[in-house]
CSV table of C-alpha atoms in Angstrom, one decimal:
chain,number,residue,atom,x,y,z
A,1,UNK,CA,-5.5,13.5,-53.6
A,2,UNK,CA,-2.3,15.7,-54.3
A,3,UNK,CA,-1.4,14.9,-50.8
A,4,UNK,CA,-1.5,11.3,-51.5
A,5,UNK,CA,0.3,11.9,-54.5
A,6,UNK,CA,3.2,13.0,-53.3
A,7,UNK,CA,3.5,11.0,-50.6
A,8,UNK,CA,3.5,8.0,-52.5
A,9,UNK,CA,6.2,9.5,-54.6
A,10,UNK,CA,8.0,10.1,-51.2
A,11,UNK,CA,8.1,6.8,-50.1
A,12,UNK,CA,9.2,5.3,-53.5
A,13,UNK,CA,12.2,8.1,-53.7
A,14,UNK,CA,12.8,6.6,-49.2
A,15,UNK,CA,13.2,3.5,-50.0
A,16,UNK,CA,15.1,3.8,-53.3
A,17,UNK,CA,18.0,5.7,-50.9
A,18,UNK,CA,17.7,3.1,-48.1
A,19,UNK,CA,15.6,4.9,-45.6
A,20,UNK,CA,12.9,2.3,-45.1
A,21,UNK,CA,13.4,-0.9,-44.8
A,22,UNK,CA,11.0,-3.7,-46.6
A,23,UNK,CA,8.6,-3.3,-49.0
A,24,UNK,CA,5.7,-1.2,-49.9
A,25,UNK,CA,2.8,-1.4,-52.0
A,26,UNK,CA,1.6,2.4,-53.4
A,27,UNK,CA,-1.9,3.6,-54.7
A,28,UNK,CA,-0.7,6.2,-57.0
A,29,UNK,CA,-3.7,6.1,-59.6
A,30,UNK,CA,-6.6,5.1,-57.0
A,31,UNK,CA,-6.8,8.5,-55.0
A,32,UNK,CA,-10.0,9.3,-55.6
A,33,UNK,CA,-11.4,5.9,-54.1
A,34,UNK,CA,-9.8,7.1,-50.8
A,35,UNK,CA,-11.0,10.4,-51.0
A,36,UNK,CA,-14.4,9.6,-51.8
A,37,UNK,CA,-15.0,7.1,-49.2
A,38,UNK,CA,-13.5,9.3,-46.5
A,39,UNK,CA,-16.0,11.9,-47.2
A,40,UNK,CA,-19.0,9.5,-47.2
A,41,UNK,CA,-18.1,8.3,-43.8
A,42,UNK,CA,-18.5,9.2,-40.2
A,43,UNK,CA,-15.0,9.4,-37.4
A,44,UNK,CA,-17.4,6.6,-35.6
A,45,UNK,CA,-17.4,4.2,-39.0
A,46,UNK,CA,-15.2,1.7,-39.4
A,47,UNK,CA,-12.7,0.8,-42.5
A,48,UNK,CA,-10.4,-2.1,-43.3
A,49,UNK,CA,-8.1,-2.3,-46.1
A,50,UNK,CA,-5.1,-3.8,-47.5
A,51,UNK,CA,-1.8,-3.2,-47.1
A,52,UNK,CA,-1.9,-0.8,-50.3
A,53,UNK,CA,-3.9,1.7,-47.6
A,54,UNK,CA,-1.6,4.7,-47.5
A,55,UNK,CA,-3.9,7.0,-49.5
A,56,UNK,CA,-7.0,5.6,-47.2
A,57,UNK,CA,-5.1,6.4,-43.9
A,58,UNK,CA,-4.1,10.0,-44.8
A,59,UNK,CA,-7.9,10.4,-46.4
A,60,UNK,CA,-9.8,9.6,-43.1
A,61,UNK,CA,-7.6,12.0,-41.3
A,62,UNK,CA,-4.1,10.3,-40.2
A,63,UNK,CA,-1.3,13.0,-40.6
A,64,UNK,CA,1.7,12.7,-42.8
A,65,UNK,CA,3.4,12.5,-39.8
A,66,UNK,CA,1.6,9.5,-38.1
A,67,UNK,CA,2.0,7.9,-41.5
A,68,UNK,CA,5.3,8.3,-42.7
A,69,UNK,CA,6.9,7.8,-39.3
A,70,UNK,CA,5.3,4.2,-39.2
A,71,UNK,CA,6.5,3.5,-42.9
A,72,UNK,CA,10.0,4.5,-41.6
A,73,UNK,CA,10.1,2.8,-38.7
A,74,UNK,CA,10.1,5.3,-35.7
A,75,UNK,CA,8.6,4.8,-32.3
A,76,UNK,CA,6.5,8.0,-33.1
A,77,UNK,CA,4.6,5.9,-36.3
A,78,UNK,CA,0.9,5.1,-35.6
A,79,UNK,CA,1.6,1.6,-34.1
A,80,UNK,CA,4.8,2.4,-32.2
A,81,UNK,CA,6.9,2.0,-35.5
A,82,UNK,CA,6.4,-2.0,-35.3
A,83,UNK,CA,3.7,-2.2,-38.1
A,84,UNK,CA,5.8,-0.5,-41.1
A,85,UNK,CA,3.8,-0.1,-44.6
A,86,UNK,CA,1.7,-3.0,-44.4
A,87,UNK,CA,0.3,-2.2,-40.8
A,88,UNK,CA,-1.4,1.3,-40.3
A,89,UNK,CA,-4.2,2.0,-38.1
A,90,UNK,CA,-5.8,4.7,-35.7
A,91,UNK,CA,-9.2,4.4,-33.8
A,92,UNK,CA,-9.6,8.1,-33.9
A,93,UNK,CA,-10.0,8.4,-37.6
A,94,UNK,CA,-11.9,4.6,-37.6
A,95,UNK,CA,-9.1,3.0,-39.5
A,96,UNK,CA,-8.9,-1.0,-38.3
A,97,UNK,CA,-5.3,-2.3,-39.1
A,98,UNK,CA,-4.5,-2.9,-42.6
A,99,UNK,CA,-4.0,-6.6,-43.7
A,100,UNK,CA,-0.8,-7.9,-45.4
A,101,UNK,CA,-3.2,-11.1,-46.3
A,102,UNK,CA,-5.0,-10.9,-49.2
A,103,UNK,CA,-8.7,-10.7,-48.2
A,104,UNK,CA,-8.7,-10.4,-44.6
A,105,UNK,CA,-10.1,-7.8,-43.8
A,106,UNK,CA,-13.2,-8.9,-45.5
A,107,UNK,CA,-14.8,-10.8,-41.9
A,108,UNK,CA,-12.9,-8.3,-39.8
A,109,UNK,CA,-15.8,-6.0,-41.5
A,110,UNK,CA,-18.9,-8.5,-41.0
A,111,UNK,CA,-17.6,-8.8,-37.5
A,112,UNK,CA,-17.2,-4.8,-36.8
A,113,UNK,CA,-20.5,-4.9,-38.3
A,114,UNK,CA,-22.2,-7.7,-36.2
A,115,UNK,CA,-21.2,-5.5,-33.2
A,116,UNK,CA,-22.4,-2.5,-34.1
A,117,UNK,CA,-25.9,-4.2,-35.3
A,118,UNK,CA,-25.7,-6.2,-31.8
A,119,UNK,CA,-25.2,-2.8,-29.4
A,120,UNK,CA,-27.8,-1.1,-31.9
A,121,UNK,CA,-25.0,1.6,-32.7
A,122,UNK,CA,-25.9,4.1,-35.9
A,123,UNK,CA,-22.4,2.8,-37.1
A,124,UNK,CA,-21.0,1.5,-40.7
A,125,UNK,CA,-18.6,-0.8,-41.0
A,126,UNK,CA,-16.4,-0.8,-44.6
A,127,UNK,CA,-14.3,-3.4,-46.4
A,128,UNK,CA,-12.2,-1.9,-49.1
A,129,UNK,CA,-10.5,-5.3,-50.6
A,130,UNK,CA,-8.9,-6.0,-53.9
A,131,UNK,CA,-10.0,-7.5,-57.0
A,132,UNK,CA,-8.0,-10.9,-56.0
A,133,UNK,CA,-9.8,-11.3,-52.8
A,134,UNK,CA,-12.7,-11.6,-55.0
A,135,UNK,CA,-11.7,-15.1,-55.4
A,136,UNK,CA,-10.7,-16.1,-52.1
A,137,UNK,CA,-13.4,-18.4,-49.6
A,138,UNK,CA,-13.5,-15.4,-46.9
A,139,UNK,CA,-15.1,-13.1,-49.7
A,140,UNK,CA,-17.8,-15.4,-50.0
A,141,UNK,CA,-18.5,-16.1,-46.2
A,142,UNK,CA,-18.4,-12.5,-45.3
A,143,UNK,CA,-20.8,-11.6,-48.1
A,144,UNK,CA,-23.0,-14.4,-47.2
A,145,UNK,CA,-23.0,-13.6,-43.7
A,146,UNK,CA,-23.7,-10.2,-43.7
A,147,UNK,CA,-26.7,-11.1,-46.5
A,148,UNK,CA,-28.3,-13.3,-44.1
A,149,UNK,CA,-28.2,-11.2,-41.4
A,150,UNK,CA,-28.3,-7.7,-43.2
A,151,UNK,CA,-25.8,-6.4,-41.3
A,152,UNK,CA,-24.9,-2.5,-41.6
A,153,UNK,CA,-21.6,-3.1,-44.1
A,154,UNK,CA,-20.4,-1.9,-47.6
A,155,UNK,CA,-17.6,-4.3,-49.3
A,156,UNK,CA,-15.7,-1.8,-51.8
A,157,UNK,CA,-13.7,-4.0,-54.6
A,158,UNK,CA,-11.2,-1.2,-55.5
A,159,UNK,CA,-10.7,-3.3,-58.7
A,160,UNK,CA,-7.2,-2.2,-59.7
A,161,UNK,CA,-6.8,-4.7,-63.0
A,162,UNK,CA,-4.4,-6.1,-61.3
A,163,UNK,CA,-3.9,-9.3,-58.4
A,164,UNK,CA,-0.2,-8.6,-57.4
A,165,UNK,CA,1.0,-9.7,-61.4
A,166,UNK,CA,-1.8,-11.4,-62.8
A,167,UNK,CA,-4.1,-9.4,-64.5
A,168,UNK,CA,-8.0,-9.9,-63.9
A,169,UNK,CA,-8.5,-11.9,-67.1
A,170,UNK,CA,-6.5,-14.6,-66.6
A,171,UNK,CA,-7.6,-15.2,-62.9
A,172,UNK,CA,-11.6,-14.9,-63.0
A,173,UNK,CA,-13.9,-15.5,-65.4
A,174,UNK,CA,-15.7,-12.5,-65.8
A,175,UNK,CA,-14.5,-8.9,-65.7
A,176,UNK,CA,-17.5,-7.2,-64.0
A,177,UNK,CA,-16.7,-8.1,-60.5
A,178,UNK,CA,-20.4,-6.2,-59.4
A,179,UNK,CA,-21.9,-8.8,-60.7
A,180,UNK,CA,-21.2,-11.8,-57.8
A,181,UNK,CA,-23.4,-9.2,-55.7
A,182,UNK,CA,-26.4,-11.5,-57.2
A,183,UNK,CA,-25.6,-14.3,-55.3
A,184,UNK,CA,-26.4,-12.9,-52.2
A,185,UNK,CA,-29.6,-11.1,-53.3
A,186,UNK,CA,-28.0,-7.6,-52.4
A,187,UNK,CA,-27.4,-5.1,-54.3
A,188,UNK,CA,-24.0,-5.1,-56.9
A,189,UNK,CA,-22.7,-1.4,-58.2
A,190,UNK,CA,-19.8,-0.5,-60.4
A,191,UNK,CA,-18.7,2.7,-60.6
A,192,UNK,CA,-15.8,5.0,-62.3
A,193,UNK,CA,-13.5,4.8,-59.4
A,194,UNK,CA,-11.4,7.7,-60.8
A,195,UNK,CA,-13.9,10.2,-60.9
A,196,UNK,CA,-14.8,11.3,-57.6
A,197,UNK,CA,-17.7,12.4,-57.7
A,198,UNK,CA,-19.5,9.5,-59.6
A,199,UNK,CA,-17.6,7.5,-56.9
A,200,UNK,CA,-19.0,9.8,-54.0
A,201,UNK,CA,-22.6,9.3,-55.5
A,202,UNK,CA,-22.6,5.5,-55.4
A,203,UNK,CA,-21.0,4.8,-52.2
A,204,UNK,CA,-23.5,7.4,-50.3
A,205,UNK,CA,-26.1,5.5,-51.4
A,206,UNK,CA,-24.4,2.3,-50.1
A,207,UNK,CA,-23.2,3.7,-46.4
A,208,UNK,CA,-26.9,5.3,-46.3
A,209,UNK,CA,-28.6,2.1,-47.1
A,210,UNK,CA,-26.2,0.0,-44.5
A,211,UNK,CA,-26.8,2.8,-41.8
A,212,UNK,CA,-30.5,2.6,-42.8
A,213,UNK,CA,-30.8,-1.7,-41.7
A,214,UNK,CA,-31.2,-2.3,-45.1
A,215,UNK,CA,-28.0,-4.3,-45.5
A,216,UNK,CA,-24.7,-4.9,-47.2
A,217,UNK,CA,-24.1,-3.3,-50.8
A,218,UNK,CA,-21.2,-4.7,-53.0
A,219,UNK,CA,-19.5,-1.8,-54.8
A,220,UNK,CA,-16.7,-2.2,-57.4
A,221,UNK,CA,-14.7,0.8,-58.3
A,222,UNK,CA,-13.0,0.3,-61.3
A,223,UNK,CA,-9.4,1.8,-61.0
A,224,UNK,CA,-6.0,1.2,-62.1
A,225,UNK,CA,-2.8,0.6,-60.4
A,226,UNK,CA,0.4,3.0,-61.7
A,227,UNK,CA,2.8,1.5,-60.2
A,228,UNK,CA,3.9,-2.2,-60.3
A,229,UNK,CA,2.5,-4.3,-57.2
A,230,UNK,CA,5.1,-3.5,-55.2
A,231,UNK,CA,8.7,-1.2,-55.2
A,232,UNK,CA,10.4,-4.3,-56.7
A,233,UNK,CA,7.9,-4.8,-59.1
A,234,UNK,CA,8.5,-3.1,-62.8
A,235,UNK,CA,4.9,-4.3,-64.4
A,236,UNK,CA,6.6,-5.6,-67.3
A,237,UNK,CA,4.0,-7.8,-67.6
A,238,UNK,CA,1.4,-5.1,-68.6
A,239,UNK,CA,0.2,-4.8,-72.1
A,240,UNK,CA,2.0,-2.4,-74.3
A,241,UNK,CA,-0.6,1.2,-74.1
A,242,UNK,CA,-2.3,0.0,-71.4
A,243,UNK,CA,-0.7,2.4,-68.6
A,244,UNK,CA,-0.7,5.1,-71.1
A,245,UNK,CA,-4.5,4.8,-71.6
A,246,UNK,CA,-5.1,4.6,-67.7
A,247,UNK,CA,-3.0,7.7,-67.3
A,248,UNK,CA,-5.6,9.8,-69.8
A,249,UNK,CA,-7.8,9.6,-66.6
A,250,UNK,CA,-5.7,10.0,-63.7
A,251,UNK,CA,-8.2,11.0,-61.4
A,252,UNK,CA,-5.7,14.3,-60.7
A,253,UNK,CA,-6.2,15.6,-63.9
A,254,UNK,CA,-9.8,14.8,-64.1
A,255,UNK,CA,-10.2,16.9,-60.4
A,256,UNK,CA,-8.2,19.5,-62.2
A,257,UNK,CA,-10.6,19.9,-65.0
A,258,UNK,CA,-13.8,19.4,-63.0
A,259,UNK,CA,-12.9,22.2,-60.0
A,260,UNK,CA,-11.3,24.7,-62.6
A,261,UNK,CA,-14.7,24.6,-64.7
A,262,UNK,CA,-17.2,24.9,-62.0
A,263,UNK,CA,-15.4,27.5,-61.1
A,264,UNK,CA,-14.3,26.0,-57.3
A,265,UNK,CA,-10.8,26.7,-57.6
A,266,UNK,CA,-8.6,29.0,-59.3
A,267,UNK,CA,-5.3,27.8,-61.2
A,268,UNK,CA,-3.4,30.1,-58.8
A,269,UNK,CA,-5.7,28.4,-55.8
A,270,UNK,CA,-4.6,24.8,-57.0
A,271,UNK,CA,-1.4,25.9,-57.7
A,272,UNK,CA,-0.9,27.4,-53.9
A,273,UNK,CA,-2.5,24.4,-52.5
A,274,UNK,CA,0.4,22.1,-53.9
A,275,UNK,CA,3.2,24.3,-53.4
A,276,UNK,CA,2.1,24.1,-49.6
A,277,UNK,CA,1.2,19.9,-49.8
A,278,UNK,CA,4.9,19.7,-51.1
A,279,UNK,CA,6.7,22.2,-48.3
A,280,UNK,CA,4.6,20.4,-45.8
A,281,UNK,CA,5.8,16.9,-47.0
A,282,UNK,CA,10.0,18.2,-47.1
A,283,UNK,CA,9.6,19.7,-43.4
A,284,UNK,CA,7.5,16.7,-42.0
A,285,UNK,CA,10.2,13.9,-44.0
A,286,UNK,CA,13.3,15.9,-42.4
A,287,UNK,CA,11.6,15.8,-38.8
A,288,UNK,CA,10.3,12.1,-39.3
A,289,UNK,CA,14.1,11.2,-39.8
A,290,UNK,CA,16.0,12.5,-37.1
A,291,UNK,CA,12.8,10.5,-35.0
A,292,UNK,CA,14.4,7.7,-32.6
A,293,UNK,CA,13.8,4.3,-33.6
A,294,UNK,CA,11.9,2.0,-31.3
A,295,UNK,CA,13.1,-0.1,-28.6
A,296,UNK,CA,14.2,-3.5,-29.6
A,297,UNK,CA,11.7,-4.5,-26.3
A,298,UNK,CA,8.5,-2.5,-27.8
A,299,UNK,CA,8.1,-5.7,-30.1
A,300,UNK,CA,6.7,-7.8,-27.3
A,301,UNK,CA,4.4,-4.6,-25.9
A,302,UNK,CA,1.4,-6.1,-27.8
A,303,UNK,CA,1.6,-9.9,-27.3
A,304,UNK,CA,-0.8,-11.5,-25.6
A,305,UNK,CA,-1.0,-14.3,-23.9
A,306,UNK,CA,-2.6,-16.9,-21.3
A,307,UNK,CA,-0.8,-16.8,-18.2
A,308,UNK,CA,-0.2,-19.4,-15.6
């Protein structure tokens, strides 16, 4: 979650001097959602997310380098440097290519699903989707799909507060997102999703019933964003206290406090750890930008078409 952390932070401080080019949407606040699910899952599952899915990439296993060479643009980024922020995936870790469209990865998931149900694979398929796709038609059609057909998927709503600048309240008429799980007769869980291991707990249970047949399970972590919705965005529209509040349980601190008391870590352990997360991150971001750019031609390496 440090690692995340500080990443983030590096790619805000990147772009503020001109390095990247674009936009980008951070996750500083929802670490613990990407560590959590990470740890739940198998190298042979499969995710989907949105395009705020840097923390999710570097927690199933993609390096810093992988990462931050794609944000920047080099032919050495995890999709040849033609994807940028929005765009990250890598088969080896079972990260499907994050979606700039609100909601889309939401049948991507049913689908990965279907085909691991079809070639009777012990495989789970996982949609991790904001609280505005919520209220798009491809949330219900996915969810009713994979109801009907009990496929082996977990939807995660990493409810955030936030749909780019409108806040929850004044989009959908009821807060508890968990809830719309009734609709589809399966099951509907909300959960701290800054505390990692109340988030661990709930979303074993749902990749355990999916791998079991048993069927989709709609999960809503309840987390908040700490940044505006994206680098241009200065969240003026937040109510007075509210980031304050959020920040009381940054899920940092509260992994702080939880490893120091059980006695998992030392202060000097945690303190070593992010010494070396932070000289890892100013080695890696020096070599990252002396990386060649890509060929203007690698843009047309992945089009397909019919041919003649």
């Amino acid at each position: 979650m440090y690692e995340i952390r500080r990443f983030e932070d590096r790619v805000n401080e990147l772009f503020a001097r001109g390095a990247i080019h674009g936009t980008t949407h951070l996750c500083a606040g929802q670490e613990a959602l990407d560590v959590s699910l990470a740890l739940e899952l198998r190298p042979t599952d499969t995710v989907s997310a949105t395009y705020r899915g840097h923390g999710i990439a570097l927690a199933l296993g993609m390096t810093v380098h992988s990462v931050l060479a794609e944000i920047m643009g080099k032919a050495a980024g995890c999709t040849g440097g033609v994807g940028g922020s929005m765009h990250l995936s890598d088969p080896d870790v079972g990260l499907l290519p994050t979606f700039a469209i609100v909601g889309a990865g939401l049948p991507v998931a049913a689908g990965a699903a279907l085909a691991f149900q079809t070639r009777g694979e012990d495989r789970v398929a996982v949609c991790v989707f904001g609280d505005g796709a919520a209220n798009i038609g491809a949330f219900h059609e996915a969810l009713n799909l994979a109801a009907v057909w009990k496929l082996p998927v977990v939807f995660v709503c990493d409810n955030n507060v936030y749909a780019e600048y409108s806040r929850i309240d004044v989009t959908t008429p009821l807060s508890d997102l968990y809830r719309r799980a009734g609709s589809y007769d399966i099951p509907g869980v909300p959960v701290d999703g800054m505390d990692v291991a109340a988030t661990r707990a709930v979303l074993a249970e749902a990749v355990a019933r999916a791998r079991a047949g048993a069927g989709p399970t709609l999960v809503e972590a309840k987390t908040y964003r700490f940044a505006g919705h994206s680098r241009a965005d200065q969240a003026t529209y937040r109510p007075a206290g509210e980031l304050e509040r959020w920040r009381e349980r940054d899920p940092l601190t509260l992994a702080r406090v939880e490893l120091l008391a059980t006695g998992a870590a030392t202060a000097d352990d945690l303190t070593a750890l992010e010494k070396a997360v932070r000289e890892d991150l100013d080695a890696v971001t020096d070599t990252v930008a002396a990386l060649p750019d890509p060929e203007p031609a690698t843009m047309f390496h992945n089009v397909r078409g019919a041919t003649a």
